[in-house]
Structure formats: structure tokens, C-alpha cells
Amino acid sequence: MPSFIQLSDTHIVPEGQLAYGKSDTAAALSEAVETVNAVLSRLDPIDCAIITGDLTDFGTRAEYERLKGIMSRLNLPYMAIPGNHDSREVMRAAFADQDWMPDSGPIQWSRDFGDFTLIALDTLVEGQHHGMLCPEGFAFLDAALGAAQGQPVVVATHHPWMHSGVIAMDINNLRNGAALLERLEAYSGPVRMISGHVHRTMTTQIGRVTCQIAPAPCHAVHLSHMPDSVNSLIMEPGGVTLWQWQDSPQPGLASNVIPVGRFAGPWPFYEA
Ligand SMILES: [Fe+2]
Ligand SMILES: [Fe+2]
């Protein structure tokens, strides 16, 4: 069954630094790579991995090279879209040898997995923390939805439109998400939207579209709904998301958030 791993918000910083002075994001990504490699040996084959934005913290060439060095240990090919912490042209140059990377314009691509199509869109507005889908993004989406012909689609963006309740994050969400969701609502087949940016696992239903935000392998955004709370990071356990097509009991795509790290066990529930 087709499947992929979603990594998000890896926030790699230059060698010798911690993100925000607190978070060893390179160590967290290394641990995530080890976690994924370990589960690969006991799961049905996985096609690839994707990174849904904020690959780096400052969008520098050195950070992308550091990310690529860590990701080279992953036993899967991977593709990526930018987030608000990325720099589109630096990212393009870093992955110029990859067939999914466009030569110019938004960093967007689609992949046909057979049972579903993954459409990955670029919502980066350079120099801003909020997201917007540009006219080329809508045109790419329209063409990809047309090509999918009613088959299930998964639309990936860095910025979600759904709200998290964390005010500082929600004001920097996908500002024109309503126009995107309107198109997805009009699509003739099943649709999901998957995103990052919030560093927390959350799911909601908007109309007929199931929307899910992925965790980061590193720090999380502190969960607080208080209007006066300072937007903060917290070292909650990191995670990666396995997206796996299932034929039964009905065809559909299941998500499974896998915590990053090594844990005691497994032990048989009962001794033989
Ligand atoms: Fe992020
Ligand atoms: Fe972000």
C-alpha cells in the first residue's frame, strides 16, 4: 500500500548553535532519522518522506547543507516545500539536483502514489511569518486537481488554515486558506490537507476536508489559549507522521504519529 513519512519544521541552525538558544534541532532530526529507519524494517514498504517546511531556521546555505547531511542517513528519498523560516532561492539552489525542484517560481510539486495524489504547495511569503498561496500556486493546484480526476488527493502546505487556538500562531496561518479550501470543497473526490508550522499534532474537519497539522521532531509550540501568553517553545516529545493508504475496512489514508526517540520495550503482553 502506498505510504509516506511526513517530517515538518526541522529548523536546522548553523553548526554549534541551538535554535532559540534552547533546541538542538540537528540532534532531534538525527534522532528522527534513526526512528524512521528503525520502523522501516518492520512496516510495509514506505515510498518516500516529505518535509512540510521550516527546513532551516534562517534559510542559509550552510543550514541546508547541514540538513542534507543529516537527511542523507534516511533510508528513503525525500521531497520538500518551504516554510516561513526558509529562503526560496537558497532552498532551490540547495536542492537543484532533485527532480521535484522547479527551476523557478514557487517550490511546488505533485506525486501520483496510485491510490492517491499528493499535491505540495508553496505558501512562503519571503520575510513574513504568515502564509499565502500565490496565483501560480492556485494555477498549479487547479491543474493537479484536474489531472487527479476524482481520485483521492492530499494537499500539503507549510501554513495551515485551521486554527490551533494558540493566538500567536493563528494570526500567522494561511491567510488565503478560505480560497484554497473552497477549491478543495469543490473537488469531486476525497480530500485531505496536511500542514506543519504549529509544531503540534492537531486534526479538524473543515467542510468535507480533513485537515491535520504535523508535529516537529524538535521543539513544540507551547499550548496556551491565553490572549496574554508569550509565544513560547517547549521540549515536548518530537514526532514524525506516517501516512499510509489502507484498503480495509474502506479505502482511505490513515495517519500514525510516531514519537521520536528510543523507548523501553517492546515486550509481549503475555509470556508464552
Ligand atoms: Fe516551524
Ligand atoms: Fe512555520
mmCIF file of C-alpha atoms and ligand atoms in Angstrom:
data_model
loop_
_atom_site.group_PDB
_atom_site.id
_atom_site.type_symbol
_atom_site.label_atom_id
_atom_site.label_comp_id
_atom_site.label_asym_id
_atom_site.label_seq_id
_atom_site.Cartn_x
_atom_site.Cartn_y
_atom_site.Cartn_z
ATOM 1 C CA MET A 1 0.000 0.000 0.000
ATOM 2 C CA PRO A 2 1.398 3.446 -0.848
ATOM 3 C CA SER A 3 2.640 5.431 2.112
ATOM 4 C CA PHE A 4 4.932 8.275 3.064
ATOM 5 C CA ILE A 5 6.515 9.824 6.122
ATOM 6 C CA GLN A 6 5.839 13.489 6.918
ATOM 7 C CA LEU A 7 8.577 15.390 8.686
ATOM 8 C CA SER A 8 7.930 19.043 9.401
ATOM 9 C CA ASP A 9 9.637 22.050 10.942
ATOM 10 C CA THR A 10 13.127 20.627 11.311
ATOM 11 C CA HIS A 11 14.510 24.176 11.918
ATOM 12 C CA ILE A 12 18.156 23.311 11.322
ATOM 13 C CA VAL A 13 20.547 26.038 12.548
ATOM 14 C CA PRO A 14 24.264 26.521 11.841
ATOM 15 C CA GLU A 15 26.732 24.074 13.408
ATOM 16 C CA GLY A 16 27.366 24.820 17.077
ATOM 17 C CA GLN A 17 24.085 26.683 17.636
ATOM 18 C CA LEU A 18 20.773 25.837 19.286
ATOM 19 C CA ALA A 19 17.503 27.103 17.820
ATOM 20 C CA TYR A 20 16.303 29.967 20.047
ATOM 21 C CA GLY A 21 19.289 29.160 22.259
ATOM 22 C CA LYS A 22 17.394 26.117 23.599
ATOM 23 C CA SER A 23 16.569 23.479 20.991
ATOM 24 C CA ASP A 24 19.177 21.130 19.483
ATOM 25 C CA THR A 25 17.282 20.736 16.250
ATOM 26 C CA ALA A 26 20.090 18.858 14.459
ATOM 27 C CA ALA A 27 20.175 16.242 17.221
ATOM 28 C CA ALA A 28 16.374 15.979 17.054
ATOM 29 C CA LEU A 29 16.423 15.464 13.288
ATOM 30 C CA SER A 30 19.178 12.849 13.625
ATOM 31 C CA GLU A 31 17.040 11.051 16.195
ATOM 32 C CA ALA A 32 14.024 11.304 13.862
ATOM 33 C CA VAL A 33 16.038 9.793 11.009
ATOM 34 C CA GLU A 34 17.071 6.921 13.291
ATOM 35 C CA THR A 35 13.467 6.487 14.438
ATOM 36 C CA VAL A 36 12.193 6.277 10.860
ATOM 37 C CA ASN A 37 14.992 3.938 9.756
ATOM 38 C CA ALA A 38 14.202 1.657 12.699
ATOM 39 C CA VAL A 39 10.480 1.419 11.907
ATOM 40 C CA LEU A 40 11.123 0.892 8.184
ATOM 41 C CA SER A 41 12.362 -2.593 8.961
ATOM 42 C CA ARG A 42 9.028 -3.669 10.429
ATOM 43 C CA LEU A 43 6.453 -1.779 8.319
ATOM 44 C CA ASP A 44 5.128 -2.373 4.839
ATOM 45 C CA PRO A 45 7.379 -0.594 2.322
ATOM 46 C CA ILE A 46 7.219 3.221 2.512
ATOM 47 C CA ASP A 47 7.599 5.167 -0.719
ATOM 48 C CA CYS A 48 9.275 8.374 0.440
ATOM 49 C CA ALA A 49 9.427 11.141 3.023
ATOM 50 C CA ILE A 50 8.395 14.767 2.735
ATOM 51 C CA ILE A 51 9.325 17.823 4.790
ATOM 52 C CA THR A 52 6.495 20.356 5.057
ATOM 53 C CA GLY A 53 8.529 23.494 5.563
ATOM 54 C CA ASP A 54 10.762 25.305 8.030
ATOM 55 C CA LEU A 55 13.609 23.023 6.993
ATOM 56 C CA THR A 56 16.014 25.612 8.378
ATOM 57 C CA ASP A 57 15.748 28.399 10.922
ATOM 58 C CA PHE A 58 17.363 31.212 8.905
ATOM 59 C CA GLY A 59 17.313 29.942 5.299
ATOM 60 C CA THR A 60 21.095 29.902 4.839
ATOM 61 C CA ARG A 61 23.090 27.658 2.527
ATOM 62 C CA ALA A 62 25.060 26.271 5.493
ATOM 63 C CA GLU A 63 21.825 25.223 7.214
ATOM 64 C CA TYR A 64 20.502 23.464 4.099
ATOM 65 C CA GLU A 65 23.810 21.640 3.716
ATOM 66 C CA ARG A 66 23.667 20.573 7.351
ATOM 67 C CA LEU A 67 20.072 19.368 6.870
ATOM 68 C CA LYS A 68 21.057 17.427 3.740
ATOM 69 C CA GLY A 69 23.936 15.796 5.612
ATOM 70 C CA ILE A 70 21.586 14.529 8.332
ATOM 71 C CA MET A 71 18.848 13.536 5.872
ATOM 72 C CA SER A 72 21.360 11.589 3.763
ATOM 73 C CA ARG A 73 21.239 8.947 6.518
ATOM 74 C CA LEU A 74 17.477 8.451 5.970
ATOM 75 C CA ASN A 75 16.790 5.250 4.052
ATOM 76 C CA LEU A 76 14.127 6.956 1.938
ATOM 77 C CA PRO A 77 14.139 9.572 -0.815
ATOM 78 C CA TYR A 78 12.555 12.833 0.285
ATOM 79 C CA MET A 79 10.982 15.964 -1.158
ATOM 80 C CA ALA A 80 10.213 19.291 0.498
ATOM 81 C CA ILE A 81 8.284 22.545 0.396
ATOM 82 C CA PRO A 82 9.361 25.766 2.120
ATOM 83 C CA GLY A 83 8.016 27.381 5.288
ATOM 84 C CA ASN A 84 8.300 30.875 6.675
ATOM 85 C CA HIS A 85 11.792 30.195 8.072
ATOM 86 C CA ASP A 86 13.110 29.138 4.659
ATOM 87 C CA SER A 87 14.535 31.159 1.804
ATOM 88 C CA ARG A 88 13.067 30.066 -1.508
ATOM 89 C CA GLU A 89 16.081 30.707 -3.731
ATOM 90 C CA VAL A 90 18.636 29.340 -1.268
ATOM 91 C CA MET A 91 16.495 26.222 -0.859
ATOM 92 C CA ARG A 92 16.135 25.928 -4.641
ATOM 93 C CA ALA A 93 19.918 26.090 -5.066
ATOM 94 C CA ALA A 94 20.461 23.526 -2.297
ATOM 95 C CA PHE A 95 18.130 21.005 -3.974
ATOM 96 C CA ALA A 96 18.750 21.995 -7.615
ATOM 97 C CA ASP A 97 19.769 18.420 -8.465
ATOM 98 C CA GLN A 98 16.426 16.984 -7.337
ATOM 99 C CA ASP A 99 13.787 16.203 -9.967
ATOM 100 C CA TRP A 100 10.983 17.582 -7.773
ATOM 101 C CA MET A 101 12.580 21.040 -7.535
ATOM 102 C CA PRO A 102 11.195 23.542 -10.106
ATOM 103 C CA ASP A 103 13.737 25.742 -11.910
ATOM 104 C CA SER A 104 11.871 28.917 -10.958
ATOM 105 C CA GLY A 105 8.753 30.184 -9.191
ATOM 106 C CA PRO A 106 7.040 28.590 -6.212
ATOM 107 C CA ILE A 107 8.540 25.348 -4.871
ATOM 108 C CA GLN A 108 5.554 23.117 -5.589
ATOM 109 C CA TRP A 109 5.205 19.616 -6.979
ATOM 110 C CA SER A 110 2.809 16.699 -7.103
ATOM 111 C CA ARG A 111 3.281 12.954 -6.932
ATOM 112 C CA ASP A 112 0.897 10.218 -8.001
ATOM 113 C CA PHE A 113 1.011 7.377 -5.453
ATOM 114 C CA GLY A 114 -1.507 5.290 -7.393
ATOM 115 C CA ASP A 115 -4.294 5.255 -4.818
ATOM 116 C CA PHE A 116 -3.946 8.987 -4.136
ATOM 117 C CA THR A 117 -2.129 12.085 -5.391
ATOM 118 C CA LEU A 118 -0.034 14.289 -3.134
ATOM 119 C CA ILE A 119 -0.066 17.964 -4.165
ATOM 120 C CA ALA A 120 2.542 20.028 -2.314
ATOM 121 C CA LEU A 121 2.178 23.827 -2.399
ATOM 122 C CA ASP A 122 4.474 26.722 -1.518
ATOM 123 C CA THR A 123 2.900 29.192 0.945
ATOM 124 C CA LEU A 124 6.064 31.141 1.788
ATOM 125 C CA VAL A 125 5.836 34.945 1.708
ATOM 126 C CA GLU A 126 9.505 35.984 1.885
ATOM 127 C CA GLY A 127 10.248 38.000 5.009
ATOM 128 C CA GLN A 128 6.853 37.289 6.601
ATOM 129 C CA HIS A 129 5.709 34.656 9.074
ATOM 130 C CA HIS A 130 2.184 34.243 7.703
ATOM 131 C CA GLY A 131 1.458 32.192 4.584
ATOM 132 C CA MET A 132 -0.274 32.955 1.274
ATOM 133 C CA LEU A 133 -0.902 30.800 -1.762
ATOM 134 C CA CYS A 134 0.111 32.856 -4.812
ATOM 135 C CA PRO A 135 -1.691 32.876 -8.206
ATOM 136 C CA GLU A 136 0.841 30.338 -9.606
ATOM 137 C CA GLY A 137 0.028 28.149 -6.603
ATOM 138 C CA PHE A 138 -3.698 28.235 -7.358
ATOM 139 C CA ALA A 139 -2.993 27.532 -11.044
ATOM 140 C CA PHE A 140 -0.782 24.566 -10.114
ATOM 141 C CA LEU A 141 -3.444 23.282 -7.713
ATOM 142 C CA ASP A 142 -6.175 23.578 -10.358
ATOM 143 C CA ALA A 143 -4.069 21.668 -12.890
ATOM 144 C CA ALA A 144 -3.140 18.965 -10.353
ATOM 145 C CA LEU A 145 -6.766 18.533 -9.240
ATOM 146 C CA GLY A 146 -7.797 18.273 -12.887
ATOM 147 C CA ALA A 147 -5.159 15.599 -13.514
ATOM 148 C CA ALA A 148 -6.251 13.629 -10.418
ATOM 149 C CA GLN A 149 -9.715 13.152 -11.982
ATOM 150 C CA GLY A 150 -11.624 12.499 -8.778
ATOM 151 C CA GLN A 151 -9.020 10.197 -7.209
ATOM 152 C CA PRO A 152 -8.242 10.957 -3.537
ATOM 153 C CA VAL A 153 -5.862 13.895 -3.100
ATOM 154 C CA VAL A 154 -3.714 15.097 -0.220
ATOM 155 C CA VAL A 155 -2.745 18.775 -0.314
ATOM 156 C CA ALA A 156 0.389 19.631 1.674
ATOM 157 C CA THR A 157 1.259 23.168 2.798
ATOM 158 C CA HIS A 158 3.519 24.568 5.485
ATOM 159 C CA HIS A 159 0.926 27.003 6.794
ATOM 160 C CA PRO A 160 -2.407 25.519 7.900
ATOM 161 C CA TRP A 161 -5.691 27.351 7.564
ATOM 162 C CA MET A 162 -7.208 25.559 10.564
ATOM 163 C CA HIS A 163 -6.744 27.314 13.882
ATOM 164 C CA SER A 164 -4.724 25.856 16.733
ATOM 165 C CA GLY A 165 -6.065 28.109 19.468
ATOM 166 C CA VAL A 166 -2.553 29.489 20.014
ATOM 167 C CA ILE A 167 -3.235 33.074 19.020
ATOM 168 C CA ALA A 168 0.328 33.981 18.026
ATOM 169 C CA MET A 169 0.355 31.052 15.587
ATOM 170 C CA ASP A 170 -3.153 31.523 14.224
ATOM 171 C CA ILE A 171 -2.523 35.132 13.204
ATOM 172 C CA ASN A 172 0.297 33.795 11.027
ATOM 173 C CA ASN A 173 -1.618 30.970 9.372
ATOM 174 C CA LEU A 174 -2.519 30.600 5.683
ATOM 175 C CA ARG A 175 -4.210 33.972 5.184
ATOM 176 C CA ASN A 176 -5.996 32.989 1.962
ATOM 177 C CA GLY A 177 -6.815 29.472 3.108
ATOM 178 C CA ALA A 178 -10.519 30.099 2.529
ATOM 179 C CA ALA A 179 -9.926 30.334 -1.229
ATOM 180 C CA LEU A 180 -7.868 27.120 -1.131
ATOM 181 C CA LEU A 181 -10.477 25.245 0.892
ATOM 182 C CA GLU A 182 -13.216 26.472 -1.447
ATOM 183 C CA ARG A 183 -11.407 24.751 -4.339
ATOM 184 C CA LEU A 184 -10.856 21.583 -2.318
ATOM 185 C CA GLU A 185 -14.519 21.522 -1.311
ATOM 186 C CA ALA A 186 -15.477 21.685 -4.984
ATOM 187 C CA TYR A 187 -13.214 18.752 -5.929
ATOM 188 C CA SER A 188 -15.111 15.617 -6.861
ATOM 189 C CA GLY A 189 -13.007 13.156 -4.842
ATOM 190 C CA PRO A 190 -11.863 12.715 -1.217
ATOM 191 C CA VAL A 191 -9.510 15.458 0.005
ATOM 192 C CA ARG A 192 -7.174 15.888 2.937
ATOM 193 C CA MET A 193 -4.976 18.833 3.824
ATOM 194 C CA ILE A 194 -1.746 18.306 5.772
ATOM 195 C CA SER A 195 0.432 21.081 7.165
ATOM 196 C CA GLY A 196 3.093 21.999 9.708
ATOM 197 C CA HIS A 197 4.070 25.355 11.251
ATOM 198 C CA VAL A 198 2.377 24.823 14.624
ATOM 199 C CA HIS A 199 4.707 22.036 15.852
ATOM 200 C CA ARG A 200 1.761 20.188 17.358
ATOM 201 C CA THR A 201 -0.449 17.276 16.266
ATOM 202 C CA MET A 202 -3.954 18.534 15.558
ATOM 203 C CA THR A 203 -6.824 17.436 13.340
ATOM 204 C CA THR A 204 -10.059 19.101 12.341
ATOM 205 C CA GLN A 205 -12.736 18.891 9.694
ATOM 206 C CA ILE A 206 -13.412 21.933 7.521
ATOM 207 C CA GLY A 207 -16.422 21.183 5.361
ATOM 208 C CA ARG A 208 -15.601 17.886 3.676
ATOM 209 C CA VAL A 209 -11.838 18.355 4.014
ATOM 210 C CA THR A 210 -9.966 16.678 6.869
ATOM 211 C CA CYS A 211 -7.083 18.952 7.920
ATOM 212 C CA GLN A 212 -4.147 17.803 10.020
ATOM 213 C CA ILE A 213 -1.107 19.574 11.436
ATOM 214 C CA ALA A 214 2.047 17.521 11.962
ATOM 215 C CA PRO A 215 4.373 17.612 14.961
ATOM 216 C CA ALA A 216 8.035 18.612 14.608
ATOM 217 C CA PRO A 217 10.892 16.280 15.521
ATOM 218 C CA CYS A 218 12.307 19.022 17.776
ATOM 219 C CA HIS A 219 10.540 21.561 19.988
ATOM 220 C CA ALA A 220 6.782 22.115 20.156
ATOM 221 C CA VAL A 221 4.865 25.377 20.370
ATOM 222 C CA HIS A 222 3.602 25.751 23.930
ATOM 223 C CA LEU A 223 -0.121 25.048 24.087
ATOM 224 C CA SER A 224 -1.799 28.074 25.645
ATOM 225 C CA HIS A 225 -5.044 29.766 24.682
ATOM 226 C CA MET A 226 -4.463 32.769 26.942
ATOM 227 C CA PRO A 227 -4.503 36.050 24.971
ATOM 228 C CA ASP A 228 -1.662 37.473 27.067
ATOM 229 C CA SER A 229 0.615 34.406 26.906
ATOM 230 C CA VAL A 230 4.041 34.847 25.335
ATOM 231 C CA ASN A 231 4.524 32.653 22.272
ATOM 232 C CA SER A 232 6.924 30.006 23.593
ATOM 233 C CA LEU A 233 8.630 26.768 22.681
ATOM 234 C CA ILE A 234 8.598 23.691 24.885
ATOM 235 C CA MET A 235 10.596 20.476 24.693
ATOM 236 C CA GLU A 236 7.648 18.087 24.434
ATOM 237 C CA PRO A 237 8.425 14.779 22.669
ATOM 238 C CA GLY A 238 9.024 15.199 18.937
ATOM 239 C CA GLY A 239 7.218 13.203 16.283
ATOM 240 C CA VAL A 240 7.019 12.166 12.660
ATOM 241 C CA THR A 241 3.804 11.236 10.859
ATOM 242 C CA LEU A 242 3.309 8.047 8.869
ATOM 243 C CA TRP A 243 0.634 8.401 6.165
ATOM 244 C CA GLN A 244 -0.465 5.013 4.927
ATOM 245 C CA TRP A 245 -3.122 4.016 2.443
ATOM 246 C CA GLN A 246 -5.444 1.307 3.740
ATOM 247 C CA ASP A 247 -7.831 -0.766 1.633
ATOM 248 C CA SER A 248 -9.953 -2.038 4.514
ATOM 249 C CA PRO A 249 -12.403 -1.682 6.084
ATOM 250 C CA GLN A 250 -12.793 1.042 3.424
ATOM 251 C CA PRO A 251 -10.164 2.704 1.236
ATOM 252 C CA GLY A 252 -8.568 5.688 2.914
ATOM 253 C CA LEU A 253 -5.414 7.290 4.210
ATOM 254 C CA ALA A 254 -4.541 6.721 7.874
ATOM 255 C CA SER A 255 -2.146 8.881 9.885
ATOM 256 C CA ASN A 256 0.033 7.480 12.633
ATOM 257 C CA VAL A 257 2.172 9.878 14.663
ATOM 258 C CA ILE A 258 5.371 8.113 15.724
ATOM 259 C CA PRO A 259 7.233 9.642 18.681
ATOM 260 C CA VAL A 260 10.901 10.385 18.028
ATOM 261 C CA GLY A 261 13.331 8.537 20.264
ATOM 262 C CA ARG A 262 14.120 5.171 21.758
ATOM 263 C CA PHE A 263 11.742 3.691 24.284
ATOM 264 C CA ALA A 264 11.743 0.701 26.610
ATOM 265 C CA GLY A 265 10.165 -2.440 25.117
ATOM 266 C CA PRO A 266 8.570 -3.921 23.153
ATOM 267 C CA TRP A 267 7.569 -6.717 25.484
ATOM 268 C CA PRO A 268 4.997 -9.447 24.714
ATOM 269 C CA PHE A 269 1.805 -8.748 26.662
ATOM 270 C CA TYR A 270 1.841 -12.329 27.884
ATOM 271 C CA GLU A 271 4.726 -14.747 28.273
ATOM 272 C CA ALA A 272 4.494 -17.816 26.050
HETATM 273 FE FE FE B 1 8.263 25.895 12.430
HETATM 274 FE FE FE B 2 6.497 27.963 10.277
#
